[in-house]
PDB file of C-alpha atoms in Angstrom:
ATOM      1  CA  UNK A   1       0.056  -0.147  -0.087  1.00 85.00           C
ATOM      2  CA  UNK A   2       1.337   3.475  -1.000  1.00 88.00           C
ATOM      3  CA  UNK A   3      -0.318   7.027  -0.092  1.00 88.00           C
ATOM      4  CA  UNK A   4      -0.937   8.976  -3.078  1.00 87.00           C
ATOM      5  CA  UNK A   5       0.622  12.619  -2.080  1.00 85.00           C
ATOM      6  CA  UNK A   6      -0.902  14.844  -1.666  1.00 84.00           C
ATOM      7  CA  UNK A   7      -4.480  13.785  -1.401  1.00 86.00           C
ATOM      8  CA  UNK A   8      -6.835  13.509   1.434  1.00 88.00           C
ATOM      9  CA  UNK A   9      -6.664   9.692   2.359  1.00 90.00           C
ATOM     10  CA  UNK A  10      -6.189   7.930  -1.225  1.00 90.00           C
ATOM     11  CA  UNK A  11      -3.599   5.322  -1.792  1.00 91.00           C
ATOM     12  CA  UNK A  12      -3.009   2.448  -4.221  1.00 93.00           C
ATOM     13  CA  UNK A  13      -2.160  -1.110  -3.101  1.00 90.00           C
ATOM     14  CA  UNK A  14      -2.417  -4.812  -3.566  1.00 90.00           C
ATOM     15  CA  UNK A  15      -3.963  -7.401  -1.477  1.00 88.00           C
ATOM     16  CA  UNK A  16      -4.296 -11.137  -1.416  1.00 89.00           C
ATOM     17  CA  UNK A  17      -2.164 -11.842  -4.735  1.00 90.00           C
ATOM     18  CA  UNK A  18      -2.032 -15.395  -5.477  1.00 91.00           C
ATOM     19  CA  UNK A  19       2.069 -15.731  -6.617  1.00 91.00           C
ATOM     20  CA  UNK A  20       1.562 -19.457  -7.128  1.00 90.00           C
ATOM     21  CA  UNK A  21       0.836 -21.491 -10.869  1.00 89.00           C
ATOM     22  CA  UNK A  22      -0.286 -24.810  -9.699  1.00 89.00           C
ATOM     23  CA  UNK A  23       2.665 -25.984  -7.347  1.00 89.00           C
ATOM     24  CA  UNK A  24       5.400 -23.178  -8.392  1.00 89.00           C
ATOM     25  CA  UNK A  25       5.862 -19.674  -7.725  1.00 90.00           C
ATOM     26  CA  UNK A  26       5.039 -17.478 -10.784  1.00 91.00           C
ATOM     27  CA  UNK A  27       8.281 -15.937 -12.329  1.00 91.00           C
ATOM     28  CA  UNK A  28       6.859 -12.487 -13.106  1.00 91.00           C
ATOM     29  CA  UNK A  29       3.603 -11.066 -12.403  1.00 92.00           C
ATOM     30  CA  UNK A  30       2.267  -7.108 -13.265  1.00 91.00           C
ATOM     31  CA  UNK A  31      -0.576  -5.697 -11.495  1.00 92.00           C
ATOM     32  CA  UNK A  32      -2.135  -2.275 -12.251  1.00 91.00           C
ATOM     33  CA  UNK A  33      -3.417  -0.064  -9.842  1.00 92.00           C
ATOM     34  CA  UNK A  34      -6.567   1.804  -9.131  1.00 92.00           C
ATOM     35  CA  UNK A  35      -6.947   4.459  -6.525  1.00 92.00           C
ATOM     36  CA  UNK A  36      -8.936   3.479  -3.330  1.00 92.00           C
ATOM     37  CA  UNK A  37     -10.244   5.987  -0.468  1.00 91.00           C
ATOM     38  CA  UNK A  38      -9.514   4.724   2.846  1.00 92.00           C
ATOM     39  CA  UNK A  39     -12.342   6.325   4.187  1.00 90.00           C
ATOM     40  CA  UNK A  40     -10.769   8.447   7.042  1.00 91.00           C
ATOM     41  CA  UNK A  41     -11.117  11.961   5.129  1.00 89.00           C
ATOM     42  CA  UNK A  42     -14.353  13.780   3.230  1.00 85.00           C
ATOM     43  CA  UNK A  43     -12.044  15.646   0.664  1.00 83.00           C
ATOM     44  CA  UNK A  44     -12.611  15.586  -3.278  1.00 80.00           C
ATOM     45  CA  UNK A  45      -9.520  16.871  -4.434  1.00 83.00           C
ATOM     46  CA  UNK A  46      -5.623  16.267  -4.160  1.00 81.00           C
ATOM     47  CA  UNK A  47      -5.133  19.434  -2.174  1.00 81.00           C
ATOM     48  CA  UNK A  48      -8.367  19.372  -0.291  1.00 80.00           C
ATOM     49  CA  UNK A  49      -7.846  20.835   3.252  1.00 81.00           C
ATOM     50  CA  UNK A  50      -7.903  18.231   6.392  1.00 82.00           C
ATOM     51  CA  UNK A  51     -11.692  17.202   6.903  1.00 85.00           C
ATOM     52  CA  UNK A  52     -11.756  14.222   8.680  1.00 88.00           C
ATOM     53  CA  UNK A  53     -14.727  11.665   8.284  1.00 88.00           C
ATOM     54  CA  UNK A  54     -16.384  11.075  11.703  1.00 89.00           C
ATOM     55  CA  UNK A  55     -17.332   8.072  11.869  1.00 91.00           C
ATOM     56  CA  UNK A  56     -14.532   6.576   9.451  1.00 90.00           C
ATOM     57  CA  UNK A  57     -16.360   5.064   6.575  1.00 90.00           C
ATOM     58  CA  UNK A  58     -15.401   1.629   4.674  1.00 92.00           C
ATOM     59  CA  UNK A  59     -12.507   1.500   2.085  1.00 91.00           C
ATOM     60  CA  UNK A  60     -13.751   2.165  -1.220  1.00 90.00           C
ATOM     61  CA  UNK A  61     -12.531   2.132  -4.751  1.00 91.00           C
ATOM     62  CA  UNK A  62     -12.368   5.794  -6.585  1.00 89.00           C
ATOM     63  CA  UNK A  63     -13.538   5.297  -9.987  1.00 88.00           C
ATOM     64  CA  UNK A  64     -14.514   7.832 -12.912  1.00 85.00           C
ATOM     65  CA  UNK A  65     -18.275   7.943 -11.557  1.00 83.00           C
ATOM     66  CA  UNK A  66     -17.267   7.582  -7.943  1.00 83.00           C
ATOM     67  CA  UNK A  67     -17.482   9.826  -5.804  1.00 80.00           C
ATOM     68  CA  UNK A  68     -20.356  11.397  -7.487  1.00 79.00           C
ATOM     69  CA  UNK A  69     -19.283  14.832  -8.021  1.00 79.00           C
ATOM     70  CA  UNK A  70     -17.658  17.299 -10.319  1.00 78.00           C
ATOM     71  CA  UNK A  71     -15.112  18.532  -7.703  1.00 77.00           C
ATOM     72  CA  UNK A  72     -13.845  15.243  -7.480  1.00 80.00           C
ATOM     73  CA  UNK A  73     -10.215  14.922  -8.657  1.00 82.00           C
ATOM     74  CA  UNK A  74     -10.938  11.433 -10.229  1.00 84.00           C
ATOM     75  CA  UNK A  75     -14.598  12.454 -11.798  1.00 82.00           C
ATOM     76  CA  UNK A  76     -14.606  11.774 -15.417  1.00 83.00           C
ATOM     77  CA  UNK A  77     -18.479  10.862 -16.253  1.00 81.00           C
ATOM     78  CA  UNK A  78     -17.513  10.043 -19.954  1.00 81.00           C
ATOM     79  CA  UNK A  79     -15.154   7.509 -19.006  1.00 84.00           C
ATOM     80  CA  UNK A  80     -15.983   3.914 -18.547  1.00 85.00           C
ATOM     81  CA  UNK A  81     -13.177   3.264 -16.363  1.00 85.00           C
ATOM     82  CA  UNK A  82      -9.988   5.247 -15.038  1.00 85.00           C
ATOM     83  CA  UNK A  83      -6.751   4.147 -16.569  1.00 86.00           C
ATOM     84  CA  UNK A  84      -4.214   2.918 -14.188  1.00 87.00           C
ATOM     85  CA  UNK A  85      -2.245   5.498 -11.823  1.00 86.00           C
ATOM     86  CA  UNK A  86       0.541   3.022 -10.973  1.00 88.00           C
ATOM     87  CA  UNK A  87       1.322  -0.449 -11.495  1.00 88.00           C
ATOM     88  CA  UNK A  88       3.592  -3.044  -9.515  1.00 88.00           C
ATOM     89  CA  UNK A  89       5.994  -5.691 -11.086  1.00 89.00           C
ATOM     90  CA  UNK A  90       6.899  -8.278  -8.954  1.00 88.00           C
ATOM     91  CA  UNK A  91       9.735 -10.783 -10.396  1.00 88.00           C
ATOM     92  CA  UNK A  92      11.092 -13.621  -8.353  1.00 84.00           C
ATOM     93  CA  UNK A  93      14.822 -13.602  -7.527  1.00 81.00           C
ATOM     94  CA  UNK A  94      16.632 -16.734  -7.612  1.00 73.00           C
ATOM     95  CA  UNK A  95      18.661 -17.643  -4.577  1.00 67.00           C
ATOM     96  CA  UNK A  96      22.451 -18.569  -5.006  1.00 63.00           C
ATOM     97  CA  UNK A  97      24.032 -21.441  -3.021  1.00 64.00           C
ATOM     98  CA  UNK A  98      26.269 -18.718  -1.365  1.00 63.00           C
ATOM     99  CA  UNK A  99      23.716 -16.259  -0.559  1.00 57.00           C
ATOM    100  CA  UNK A 100      21.305 -16.487   2.165  1.00 56.00           C
ATOM    101  CA  UNK A 101      19.309 -13.169   2.188  1.00 56.00           C
ATOM    102  CA  UNK A 102      17.983 -11.499  -0.650  1.00 54.00           C
ATOM    103  CA  UNK A 103      17.388  -7.740  -0.583  1.00 56.00           C
ATOM    104  CA  UNK A 104      13.567  -6.112  -0.884  1.00 58.00           C
ATOM    105  CA  UNK A 105      15.016  -3.044  -2.427  1.00 57.00           C
ATOM    106  CA  UNK A 106      14.445  -1.657  -5.709  1.00 58.00           C
ATOM    107  CA  UNK A 107      16.855  -3.280  -8.414  1.00 55.00           C
ATOM    108  CA  UNK A 108      18.617  -0.833 -10.420  1.00 56.00           C
ATOM    109  CA  UNK A 109      17.470  -0.419 -14.205  1.00 55.00           C
ATOM    110  CA  UNK A 110      14.129  -2.390 -12.946  1.00 55.00           C
ATOM    111  CA  UNK A 111      11.713   0.603 -13.758  1.00 53.00           C
ATOM    112  CA  UNK A 112      10.503  -0.034 -17.304  1.00 55.00           C
ATOM    113  CA  UNK A 113       9.031   2.791 -19.527  1.00 53.00           C
ATOM    114  CA  UNK A 114       5.274   3.677 -18.896  1.00 56.00           C
ATOM    115  CA  UNK A 115       3.298   1.558 -20.419  1.00 56.00           C
ATOM    116  CA  UNK A 116      -0.285   2.915 -19.664  1.00 56.00           C
ATOM    117  CA  UNK A 117      -2.472   3.858 -22.456  1.00 59.00           C
ATOM    118  CA  UNK A 118      -2.785   7.432 -22.808  1.00 72.00           C
ATOM    119  CA  UNK A 119      -6.728   8.214 -22.587  1.00 75.00           C
ATOM    120  CA  UNK A 120      -7.948  11.415 -24.214  1.00 80.00           C
ATOM    121  CA  UNK A 121      -9.185  13.790 -21.747  1.00 82.00           C
ATOM    122  CA  UNK A 122     -11.377  16.593 -23.639  1.00 85.00           C
ATOM    123  CA  UNK A 123     -11.322  20.093 -22.426  1.00 87.00           C
ATOM    124  CA  UNK A 124     -14.538  20.739 -20.458  1.00 86.00           C
ATOM    125  CA  UNK A 125     -15.860  23.955 -19.519  1.00 87.00           C
ATOM    126  CA  UNK A 126     -18.708  25.569 -17.401  1.00 87.00           C
ATOM    127  CA  UNK A 127     -21.617  27.127 -18.605  1.00 88.00           C
ATOM    128  CA  UNK A 128     -21.515  30.813 -19.520  1.00 90.00           C
ATOM    129  CA  UNK A 129     -21.974  33.623 -16.857  1.00 90.00           C
ATOM    130  CA  UNK A 130     -24.456  36.001 -17.199  1.00 89.00           C
ATOM    131  CA  UNK A 131     -23.814  39.155 -19.725  1.00 88.00           C
ATOM    132  CA  UNK A 132     -22.096  41.840 -17.812  1.00 86.00           C
ATOM    133  CA  UNK A 133     -23.146  45.616 -17.996  1.00 85.00           C
ATOM    134  CA  UNK A 134     -22.604  47.287 -21.062  1.00 83.00           C
ATOM    135  CA  UNK A 135     -19.196  49.380 -21.247  1.00 77.00           C
ATOM    136  CA  UNK A 136     -18.894  52.356 -23.408  1.00 73.00           C
ATOM    137  CA  UNK A 137     -21.505  54.531 -25.169  1.00 70.00           C
ATOM    138  CA  UNK A 138     -24.474  52.655 -25.022  1.00 64.00           C
ATOM    139  CA  UNK A 139     -26.190  53.717 -28.324  1.00 60.00           C
ATOM    140  CA  UNK A 140     -23.407  52.781 -30.405  1.00 67.00           C
ATOM    141  CA  UNK A 141     -20.263  50.805 -29.855  1.00 72.00           C
ATOM    142  CA  UNK A 142     -20.931  49.482 -26.100  1.00 81.00           C
ATOM    143  CA  UNK A 143     -19.976  46.216 -25.658  1.00 87.00           C
ATOM    144  CA  UNK A 144     -20.530  43.581 -22.811  1.00 87.00           C
ATOM    145  CA  UNK A 145     -18.856  40.404 -21.947  1.00 89.00           C
ATOM    146  CA  UNK A 146     -19.749  37.070 -20.411  1.00 91.00           C
ATOM    147  CA  UNK A 147     -16.947  34.290 -19.468  1.00 90.00           C
ATOM    148  CA  UNK A 148     -16.454  30.797 -18.614  1.00 90.00           C
ATOM    149  CA  UNK A 149     -14.136  29.101 -16.775  1.00 88.00           C
ATOM    150  CA  UNK A 150     -12.174  25.293 -17.112  1.00 85.00           C
ATOM    151  CA  UNK A 151     -13.324  22.525 -15.434  1.00 82.00           C
ATOM    152  CA  UNK A 152     -11.300  20.090 -16.911  1.00 81.00           C
ATOM    153  CA  UNK A 153      -8.063  20.704 -18.952  1.00 83.00           C
ATOM    154  CA  UNK A 154      -7.086  18.684 -21.798  1.00 84.00           C
ATOM    155  CA  UNK A 155      -4.740  16.106 -21.788  1.00 82.00           C
ATOM    156  CA  UNK A 156      -3.417  13.322 -24.124  1.00 82.00           C
ATOM    157  CA  UNK A 157      -4.400  14.863 -26.776  1.00 84.00           C
ATOM    158  CA  UNK A 158      -7.874  15.517 -26.121  1.00 86.00           C
ATOM    159  CA  UNK A 159      -9.938  18.308 -27.449  1.00 88.00           C
ATOM    160  CA  UNK A 160      -8.661  21.719 -26.873  1.00 91.00           C
ATOM    161  CA  UNK A 161     -10.891  24.222 -24.856  1.00 91.00           C
ATOM    162  CA  UNK A 162     -13.310  26.598 -26.363  1.00 92.00           C
ATOM    163  CA  UNK A 163     -12.975  30.414 -26.080  1.00 92.00           C
ATOM    164  CA  UNK A 164     -13.386  31.562 -22.499  1.00 90.00           C
ATOM    165  CA  UNK A 165     -14.487  34.952 -23.089  1.00 91.00           C
ATOM    166  CA  UNK A 166     -17.159  36.576 -25.334  1.00 93.00           C
ATOM    167  CA  UNK A 167     -18.271  39.983 -26.358  1.00 90.00           C
ATOM    168  CA  UNK A 168     -21.069  41.421 -27.814  1.00 89.00           C
ATOM    169  CA  UNK A 169     -22.524  44.959 -28.779  1.00 86.00           C
ATOM    170  CA  UNK A 170     -24.849  46.464 -26.636  1.00 83.00           C
ATOM    171  CA  UNK A 171     -28.468  47.069 -27.636  1.00 74.00           C
ATOM    172  CA  UNK A 172     -30.186  50.303 -26.312  1.00 66.00           C
ATOM    173  CA  UNK A 173     -32.922  48.124 -24.125  1.00 59.00           C
ATOM    174  CA  UNK A 174     -30.054  46.798 -22.155  1.00 54.00           C
ATOM    175  CA  UNK A 175     -28.335  50.016 -21.058  1.00 58.00           C
ATOM    176  CA  UNK A 176     -28.336  51.547 -17.715  1.00 57.00           C
ATOM    177  CA  UNK A 177     -29.839  54.877 -17.606  1.00 54.00           C
ATOM    178  CA  UNK A 178     -28.402  57.522 -16.027  1.00 52.00           C
ATOM    179  CA  UNK A 179     -30.579  59.083 -12.805  1.00 50.00           C
ATOM    180  CA  UNK A 180     -30.753  62.442 -12.435  1.00 48.00           C
TER     181      UNK A 180
END
């Protein structure tokens, strides 16, 4: 088990992996790992402030739809499942007759290139804000603005973000009249 840092209480890990095949040890096993929520903190994002869950909840697997909240760092409702965020490779070490102990340290050059598929994530933006007040002369040439913001930045060749600001010429009936 390894804690995801930064995160409220998320981790990746492995439990009850059978390393035998028939009556022999497997030579090598590689397992993709998914994120889990330990149930001790109620944060939705990697950098959420510490907000203890009282009483603690059961450990649950984090998926692209659960927790079902747009603020959740792993919330990608259009994905069927999250791509793995880590993997573990277990390789059987052979004992030599003169060596009685085996190190559990990471072997040099044992890190293989990343083999995870690069799932394209399209940009997602909020709804437009309301139109702002007219700036400049109202009868002609005045401009009003509205904006939206990025909910999810594109990644892995996903669709780019559309314009985040829009402007339009003011129409006379939407002008603020000066009171005298």
